[in-house]
Amino acid sequence: MVFDLPLIKKLYSELPGKIAAARKLIGKPLTLTEKILYSHLHGSLPGSAYERGKNYVDFAPDRVAMQDATAQMALLQFMTCGRSTVAVPSTVHCDHLIQAKVGAKSDLKLALETNREVYDFLGSISNKYGIGFWKAGAGIIHQVVLENYAFPGGMMIGTDSHTPNAGGLGMVAIGVGGADAVDVMAGLAWELKMPKVIGVKLTGKMSGWTSAKDVILWVAGQLTVKGGTGAIVEYFGDGADSMSATGKGTVCNMGAEIGATCSLFAYDEKMSDYLKATGRTEVAKLADGIREHLRPDEEVYADPAKYYDQLLELDLSKLEPYVNGPFTPDLATPISKMKDAVEKNGWPAKLEVALIGSCTNSSYEDISRSASIVRDAVTKGVKTKSEFTITPGSEQVRFTIERDGFIKEFEDAGGIVLANACGPCIGQWARHIDDPNRKNTIITSFNRNFAKRNDGLASTHAFVASPEIVTAMAMAGTIAFNPLTDKLTNEKGELVMLKEPTGFELPPNGFAVEDAGYQAPAADGSSVQVKVAADSKRLQLLEPFAAWEGTDLKGLKLLIKAKGKCTTDHISMAGPWLKFRGHLDNISNNMLIGAINFYNDKTDSVKNQLTGEYGPVPATQRAYKAAGIGSIVVGDENYGEGSSREHAAMEPRHLGVRAIVVRSFARIHETNLKKQGMLALTFANKEDYDKVQEDDSIDITGLTSFAPGKQLTVVLNHKNGPADKVPVNHTYNEQQIEWFKAGGALNVIRAEIAK
């Protein structure tokens, strides 16, 4: 089944003309990023070229994708906006709510029972509004999108930060909050600041133990977790063309870990092959016909430094495998130096669990290469020394690898195959450990490894590597093992060395599946009833947020001054809290419970200025709300990095926080705050973070003349001593200021549709 073929045909027929017009407007050859962005403008071309990193631009994405945890809040918002159906093709994917506990079959069965209410809601609301629905067990959103919906030259948004996975098929695919998805599903323009473009020139070809994962692990080490903020990363060169489409997807997927808006590769033979292998030969033929328009202009290849804002170069033939972590995905260590790093830093060398799969590395290629390592090890008398789990990315991949014997090989070696879902990658893991406070080590082929990310344990040292390296380390039982040079002792006491992995980019006998798990929406959903019980603990219909009162904000309390890294996992944890993603009030009880309080170095312990006592963050904020008092949250650098979850913005808004003031923001979170009518402000002087005191009464002035580019002032009225007037910056444009005044973007949308 080929989805959206009329849409693709129309886009491709218009693409050459739109690109020619954009090239004339800009007055120079174009990167692929520029070709796609300018061909997806909402409206006509501007009078002059947009300035990268400065101008806000209205876009018209081709489609929207939502995973079940974020879809709940996105669709609860959409159903209030007044439309009878979505304006663009949209899908929901049930992948986040399945907990990894025993194994695929029993875990899926339990999830269907536990989450029936949520699945019924998502199924019914999808049916009503014309949204494609992928049932639990169908697979992880990004793998399913790559297999069915992604296409070269397209543009999509998705309510998950790893939406950029579709860049593996040459698509600009951007992670957003649910309110952004509502804009597009409602037929309105989607706004984004014109991204800068970082070029990564790849030459040579990978071999041996090196894989596509090592490309992004290397890039993360070069750019850090915020080095890609406000930019699209464009990979090009003969090295890029040599990589499989799913390998390209891996690189684009984990680009979220450097803060990139998205990443993408140019269209090539590998993409064409993948489209054909996944039943989309007609799309491949259409793309082949306009190939030159789905790649950067030749002048860009010839002199890339002239066209990219930043340029990295990497020779794939010289790249060695990397292991990144612990606690941050940009701490990159080449495998040759890993043993020394383990000893130097005192990381626990014993590997307790090795996990492969997830949305980042669960393709047929990934699984087949890992299976070759397992097959070789078993032949040589070696089985896993660590707990070893395998997560297929989709039912199509799972069915195919079972047919081809890989699942049996994993299980014979001691591996456990989990459900086609996110599982441990997002904290949906019922891990068993003898002492939760004991320092321990795990390694995954996932994308993120923040503290507590996978198992909720601060004591767990989580590392990220390719599936091949993870599999080899599972055989060795230690992260100090280098399969390129080290030997293992088999059951006979003999020293043996693992062969280099081999595999298949695409299944030699083609993909196969009996039931992919797709449910098409009703042709006419007008009579479909959306299922939300009035007494539900997991779902709650939304009430509009209140509009701004029209005055400066006075007498605000400091809720928390967060110290150091504060990701969306710290602001709104996943794991067991996922069950409340459709109930704003209930999930607000996890607000900022993972953030470290600057004043006592504790989590979920802040001073209540009304009582002088320390207590949980949500309870303290509820006390302020009950007293009619607003508050602010102060944060450090790159505040809100990580997941796209808008709950991290909606919870403070719901509980009465009025502003977030930080040294710097991650892109998606800053946008999410704006969408919900919050003030997202940054210190003009980053050192002013240090001026904030625990007992401050805080005013925010200048709001009555709130305007783009004009600073506001935060007045810190100290309990003991004179006040500090601190200038703060913002990035609000005129439209976003209207969101603030109206109490949120959804209030503006509702008013526009009602006209």
Coordinates of N, CA and C in Angstrom, one line a residue, residues 573-720:
M573 N 9.0 13.6 34.0 CA 9.5 12.3 33.8 C 8.6 11.3 33.0
A574 N 9.2 10.4 32.3 CA 8.4 9.4 31.6 C 8.3 8.2 32.5
G575 N 8.6 7.0 32.0 CA 8.5 5.8 32.8 C 7.1 5.6 33.3
P576 N 6.9 5.4 34.6 CA 5.5 5.1 35.2 C 4.6 6.3 35.0
W577 N 5.1 7.5 34.7 CA 4.2 8.7 34.5 C 3.6 8.7 33.2
L578 N 4.0 7.9 32.3 CA 3.4 7.9 30.9 C 1.9 7.6 31.0
K579 N 1.5 6.9 32.0 CA 0.1 6.5 32.0 C -0.8 7.7 32.2
F580 N -0.2 8.9 32.6 CA -1.0 10.1 32.9 C -0.9 11.1 31.8
R581 N -0.3 10.7 30.6 CA 0.0 11.7 29.6 C -1.3 12.3 29.0
G582 N -2.5 11.7 29.2 CA -3.7 12.3 28.8 C -4.5 13.0 29.8
H583 N -3.9 13.2 31.0 CA -4.6 13.8 32.2 C -3.7 14.8 32.8
L584 N -3.9 16.1 32.4 CA -3.0 17.2 32.7 C -2.8 17.3 34.2
D585 N -3.9 17.3 35.0 CA -3.8 17.5 36.4 C -3.0 16.4 37.1
N586 N -3.3 15.2 36.7 CA -2.6 14.1 37.4 C -1.1 14.0 37.0
I587 N -0.7 14.3 35.7 CA 0.7 14.2 35.4 C 1.4 15.4 35.9
S588 N 0.7 16.5 36.3 CA 1.4 17.6 36.8 C 2.0 17.3 38.2
N589 N 1.7 16.2 38.8 CA 2.3 15.8 40.0 C 3.7 15.3 39.8
N590 N 4.2 15.3 38.6 CA 5.6 15.0 38.4 C 6.4 16.2 38.0
M591 N 5.8 17.4 38.0 CA 6.5 18.6 37.5 C 7.8 18.9 38.2
L592 N 8.9 18.8 37.5 CA 10.2 19.2 38.0 C 10.7 18.4 39.2
I593 N 10.2 17.2 39.3 CA 10.6 16.4 40.5 C 12.0 15.8 40.3
G594 N 12.5 15.9 39.0 CA 13.9 15.4 38.7 C 14.9 16.5 38.7
A595 N 14.5 17.8 38.8 CA 15.4 18.9 38.8 C 16.2 19.0 40.1
I596 N 17.4 19.4 40.0 CA 18.3 19.6 41.2 C 18.1 21.0 41.7
N597 N 17.7 21.2 43.0 CA 17.5 22.5 43.6 C 18.9 23.1 43.9
F598 N 19.2 24.2 43.3 CA 20.5 24.9 43.5 C 20.8 25.1 45.0
Y599 N 19.8 25.2 45.8 CA 20.1 25.6 47.2 C 20.4 24.4 48.2
N600 N 20.0 23.2 47.8 CA 20.3 22.1 48.7 C 20.8 20.9 48.0
D601 N 21.0 21.0 46.6 CA 21.5 19.9 45.8 C 20.6 18.6 45.9
K602 N 19.3 18.8 46.2 CA 18.3 17.7 46.2 C 17.3 17.8 45.1
T603 N 16.7 16.7 44.8 CA 15.6 16.7 43.9 C 14.3 16.7 44.6
D604 N 13.3 17.3 44.0 CA 11.9 17.4 44.6 C 11.9 17.9 46.0
S605 N 12.7 18.9 46.3 CA 12.7 19.5 47.6 C 13.0 21.0 47.5
V606 N 12.0 21.8 47.6 CA 12.1 23.2 47.5 C 11.4 23.9 48.7
K607 N 11.8 25.2 48.9 CA 11.3 25.9 50.0 C 10.0 26.5 49.6
N608 N 9.0 26.3 50.5 CA 7.7 26.9 50.3 C 7.7 28.3 51.1
Q609 N 7.7 29.4 50.4 CA 7.9 30.7 51.0 C 6.7 31.1 51.9
L610 N 5.6 30.4 51.7 CA 4.4 30.7 52.6 C 4.6 30.0 54.0
T611 N 5.3 28.9 54.0 CA 5.4 28.2 55.3 C 6.9 28.2 55.8
G612 N 7.8 28.4 54.9 CA 9.2 28.3 55.3 C 9.7 26.8 55.3
E613 N 8.9 25.9 55.0 CA 9.2 24.5 55.0 C 9.6 24.0 53.6
Y614 N 10.4 22.9 53.6 CA 10.8 22.3 52.3 C 9.9 21.1 52.0
G615 N 9.5 21.0 50.7 CA 8.6 19.9 50.3 C 8.7 19.7 48.8
P616 N 7.9 18.8 48.3 CA 7.9 18.5 46.9 C 7.6 19.7 46.0
V617 N 8.2 19.7 44.8 CA 8.0 20.8 43.9 C 6.5 21.0 43.5
P618 N 5.8 19.9 43.0 CA 4.4 20.1 42.6 C 3.5 20.5 43.8
A619 N 3.7 20.0 45.0 CA 2.9 20.4 46.1 C 3.1 21.8 46.5
T620 N 4.4 22.3 46.4 CA 4.7 23.6 46.7 C 4.0 24.6 45.8
Q621 N 4.1 24.2 44.5 CA 3.4 25.1 43.5 C 1.9 25.1 43.6
R622 N 1.3 23.9 44.0 CA -0.1 23.9 44.2 C -0.5 24.8 45.3
A623 N 0.3 24.9 46.3 CA 0.1 25.8 47.5 C 0.1 27.3 47.0
Y624 N 1.0 27.6 46.1 CA 1.1 29.0 45.6 C -0.2 29.2 44.7
K625 N -0.6 28.3 44.0 CA -1.8 28.4 43.1 C -3.0 28.6 43.9
A626 N -3.1 27.8 45.0 CA -4.3 27.9 45.9 C -4.4 29.3 46.5
A627 N -3.2 29.9 46.8 CA -3.1 31.2 47.4 C -3.2 32.4 46.4
G628 N -3.4 32.0 45.1 CA -3.5 33.0 44.1 C -2.1 33.7 43.8
I629 N -1.0 33.0 44.0 CA 0.3 33.6 43.8 C 1.0 32.9 42.6
G630 N 1.5 33.7 41.7 CA 2.3 33.1 40.6 C 3.7 32.8 41.0
S631 N 4.5 32.2 40.2 CA 5.9 31.8 40.5 C 6.7 31.8 39.2
I632 N 8.0 31.7 39.4 CA 8.9 31.5 38.2 C 9.8 30.4 38.5
V633 N 10.3 29.8 37.4 CA 11.4 28.8 37.5 C 12.6 29.3 36.9
V634 N 13.7 29.2 37.5 CA 15.0 29.6 37.0 C 15.8 28.4 36.6
G635 N 16.4 28.5 35.4 CA 17.2 27.3 34.9 C 18.6 27.7 34.3
D636 N 19.3 26.7 34.0 CA 20.7 26.8 33.6 C 20.8 26.8 32.1
E637 N 21.9 26.3 31.5 CA 22.1 26.2 30.1 C 21.2 25.1 29.4
N638 N 20.8 25.3 28.2 CA 20.1 24.4 27.3 C 18.9 23.7 28.1
Y639 N 18.2 24.6 28.8 CA 17.1 24.1 29.6 C 16.0 23.5 28.7
G640 N 15.5 22.3 29.1 CA 14.5 21.6 28.3 C 15.0 20.8 27.1
E641 N 16.3 20.4 27.2 CA 16.8 19.6 26.1 C 16.2 18.2 26.2
G642 N 16.3 17.5 25.1 CA 15.8 16.1 25.1 C 14.4 16.0 24.4
S643 N 13.5 15.3 25.0 CA 12.2 14.9 24.3 C 11.4 16.2 24.0
S644 N 10.5 16.0 23.0 CA 9.6 17.1 22.6 C 8.4 17.3 23.5
R645 N 8.3 16.4 24.5 CA 7.1 16.4 25.3 C 6.6 17.8 25.8
E646 N 5.4 18.2 25.3 CA 4.9 19.5 25.7 C 4.4 19.5 27.1
H647 N 4.2 18.3 27.7 CA 3.8 18.3 29.1 C 4.8 19.1 30.0
A648 N 6.0 19.1 29.6 CA 7.0 19.9 30.4 C 6.7 21.4 30.3
A649 N 5.9 21.8 29.4 CA 5.5 23.2 29.3 C 4.1 23.4 29.9
M650 N 3.2 22.4 29.6 CA 1.8 22.5 30.1 C 1.7 22.4 31.6
E651 N 2.5 21.5 32.2 CA 2.4 21.3 33.6 C 2.6 22.6 34.4
P652 N 3.8 23.3 34.2 CA 4.0 24.6 34.9 C 2.8 25.6 34.6
R653 N 2.4 25.6 33.3 CA 1.3 26.5 33.0 C 0.0 26.2 33.8
H654 N -0.3 24.9 33.8 CA -1.5 24.5 34.5 C -1.4 24.8 36.0
L655 N -0.3 24.7 36.6 CA -0.1 24.9 38.1 C 0.2 26.3 38.5
G656 N 0.3 27.2 37.5 CA 0.4 28.6 37.9 C 1.8 29.2 37.8
V657 N 2.7 28.5 37.2 CA 4.0 29.1 37.0 C 3.9 30.2 35.8
R658 N 4.4 31.4 36.0 CA 4.2 32.4 35.0 C 5.4 32.6 34.0
A659 N 6.6 32.2 34.4 CA 7.7 32.4 33.6 C 8.8 31.4 33.9
I660 N 9.6 31.1 32.8 CA 10.8 30.3 32.9 C 11.9 31.2 32.5
V661 N 12.9 31.4 33.4 CA 14.0 32.3 33.1 C 15.3 31.5 33.2
V662 N 16.0 31.4 32.1 CA 17.2 30.5 32.1 C 18.4 31.2 31.4
R663 N 19.5 30.5 31.4 CA 20.7 30.9 30.7 C 20.5 30.7 29.2
S664 N 19.9 29.5 28.8 CA 19.6 29.3 27.4 C 18.6 28.1 27.3
F665 N 17.8 28.1 26.2 CA 16.8 27.1 26.0 C 17.2 26.1 24.9
A666 N 16.6 24.9 25.0 CA 16.6 24.0 23.9 C 15.4 24.4 23.0
R667 N 15.5 24.3 21.7 CA 14.6 24.8 20.7 C 13.1 24.4 21.0
I668 N 12.9 23.1 21.0 CA 11.5 22.6 21.1 C 10.9 23.1 22.4
H669 N 11.6 23.0 23.5 CA 11.0 23.4 24.7 C 10.6 24.9 24.8
E670 N 11.5 25.7 24.2 CA 11.2 27.2 24.2 C 9.9 27.4 23.4
T671 N 9.8 26.7 22.3 CA 8.5 26.9 21.4 C 7.3 26.4 22.2
N672 N 7.5 25.2 22.9 CA 6.3 24.7 23.6 C 5.8 25.7 24.7
L673 N 6.8 26.3 25.4 CA 6.4 27.3 26.4 C 5.6 28.4 25.8
K674 N 6.1 28.9 24.6 CA 5.4 30.0 24.0 C 4.0 29.6 23.6
K675 N 3.9 28.4 23.0 CA 2.6 27.9 22.6 C 1.5 27.9 23.7
Q676 N 2.0 27.6 24.9 CA 1.1 27.5 26.1 C 0.9 28.8 26.8
G677 N 1.4 29.9 26.2 CA 1.1 31.2 26.8 C 2.1 31.6 28.0
M678 N 3.2 30.8 28.0 CA 4.2 31.1 29.1 C 5.2 32.1 28.6
L679 N 5.9 32.7 29.6 CA 7.0 33.6 29.3 C 8.3 32.7 29.3
A680 N 9.0 32.7 28.2 CA 10.3 32.0 28.1 C 11.3 33.0 27.9
L681 N 12.1 33.3 29.0 CA 13.0 34.4 29.0 C 14.5 33.9 29.3
T682 N 15.4 34.6 28.7 CA 16.8 34.3 29.0 C 17.6 35.5 29.6
F683 N 18.5 35.2 30.5 CA 19.3 36.3 31.1 C 20.1 37.0 30.1
A684 N 20.0 38.3 30.0 CA 20.9 39.0 29.1 C 22.3 38.9 29.4
N685 N 22.6 38.8 30.8 CA 23.9 38.5 31.3 C 23.8 37.2 32.0
K686 N 24.4 36.2 31.5 CA 24.2 34.8 32.1 C 24.6 34.7 33.6
E687 N 25.5 35.6 34.0 CA 26.0 35.6 35.4 C 24.8 36.1 36.3
D688 N 23.8 36.7 35.8 CA 22.7 37.1 36.6 C 21.9 35.9 37.2
Y689 N 22.1 34.8 36.6 CA 21.6 33.5 37.2 C 22.0 33.5 38.7
D690 N 23.2 33.9 39.0 CA 23.7 33.8 40.4 C 23.1 34.8 41.3
K691 N 22.4 35.8 40.8 CA 21.8 36.8 41.7 C 20.5 36.4 42.3
V692 N 19.9 35.3 41.7 CA 18.6 34.9 42.2 C 18.8 34.2 43.5
Q693 N 18.0 34.7 44.5 CA 18.1 34.1 45.9 C 16.8 33.3 46.2
E694 N 16.9 32.4 47.1 CA 15.9 31.5 47.4 C 14.6 32.2 47.9
D695 N 14.7 33.3 48.7 CA 13.5 33.9 49.2 C 13.1 35.1 48.5
D696 N 13.5 35.3 47.2 CA 13.2 36.5 46.5 C 11.7 36.6 46.2
S697 N 11.2 37.8 46.2 CA 9.9 38.1 45.6 C 10.2 38.8 44.3
I698 N 9.5 38.3 43.2 CA 10.0 38.7 41.9 C 8.9 39.4 41.1
D699 N 9.3 40.4 40.4 CA 8.4 41.1 39.5 C 9.0 41.0 38.0
I700 N 8.1 41.0 37.1 CA 8.5 41.0 35.7 C 7.8 42.3 35.1
T701 N 8.6 43.2 34.6 CA 8.1 44.5 34.2 C 8.4 44.7 32.7
G702 N 7.7 45.6 32.0 CA 7.8 45.8 30.6 C 6.8 45.1 29.8
L703 N 5.9 44.3 30.4 CA 5.0 43.5 29.6 C 3.9 44.4 28.9
T704 N 3.6 45.5 29.5 CA 2.6 46.4 28.8 C 3.1 47.0 27.5
S705 N 4.4 46.9 27.3 CA 4.9 47.3 26.0 C 5.7 46.2 25.4
F706 N 5.3 44.9 25.6 CA 6.0 43.7 25.1 C 6.1 43.8 23.6
A707 N 7.3 43.7 23.1 CA 7.5 43.8 21.6 C 8.7 43.0 21.2
P708 N 8.7 42.6 20.0 CA 9.9 41.8 19.5 C 11.2 42.6 19.6
G709 N 12.2 41.9 20.1 CA 13.5 42.5 20.3 C 13.7 43.4 21.4
K710 N 12.6 43.7 22.2 CA 12.7 44.6 23.3 C 12.8 43.8 24.6
Q711 N 13.9 44.2 25.4 CA 14.1 43.5 26.6 C 13.0 43.7 27.7
L712 N 12.8 42.7 28.5 CA 12.0 42.9 29.7 C 12.9 43.0 30.9
T713 N 12.3 43.2 32.1 CA 13.1 43.3 33.3 C 12.6 42.4 34.4
V714 N 13.4 41.7 35.0 CA 13.1 40.9 36.1 C 13.7 41.5 37.4
V715 N 12.8 41.9 38.3 CA 13.2 42.6 39.5 C 13.2 41.5 40.6
L716 N 14.4 41.3 41.2 CA 14.6 40.4 42.2 C 14.6 41.2 43.6
N717 N 13.5 41.1 44.2 CA 13.3 41.8 45.5 C 13.8 40.8 46.6
H718 N 15.1 41.1 47.0 CA 15.7 40.2 48.0 C 15.1 40.4 49.4
K719 N 15.0 39.3 50.1 CA 14.5 39.4 51.5 C 15.3 40.2 52.4
N720 N 16.6 40.1 52.2 CA 17.6 40.9 53.0 C 18.5 41.6 52.0

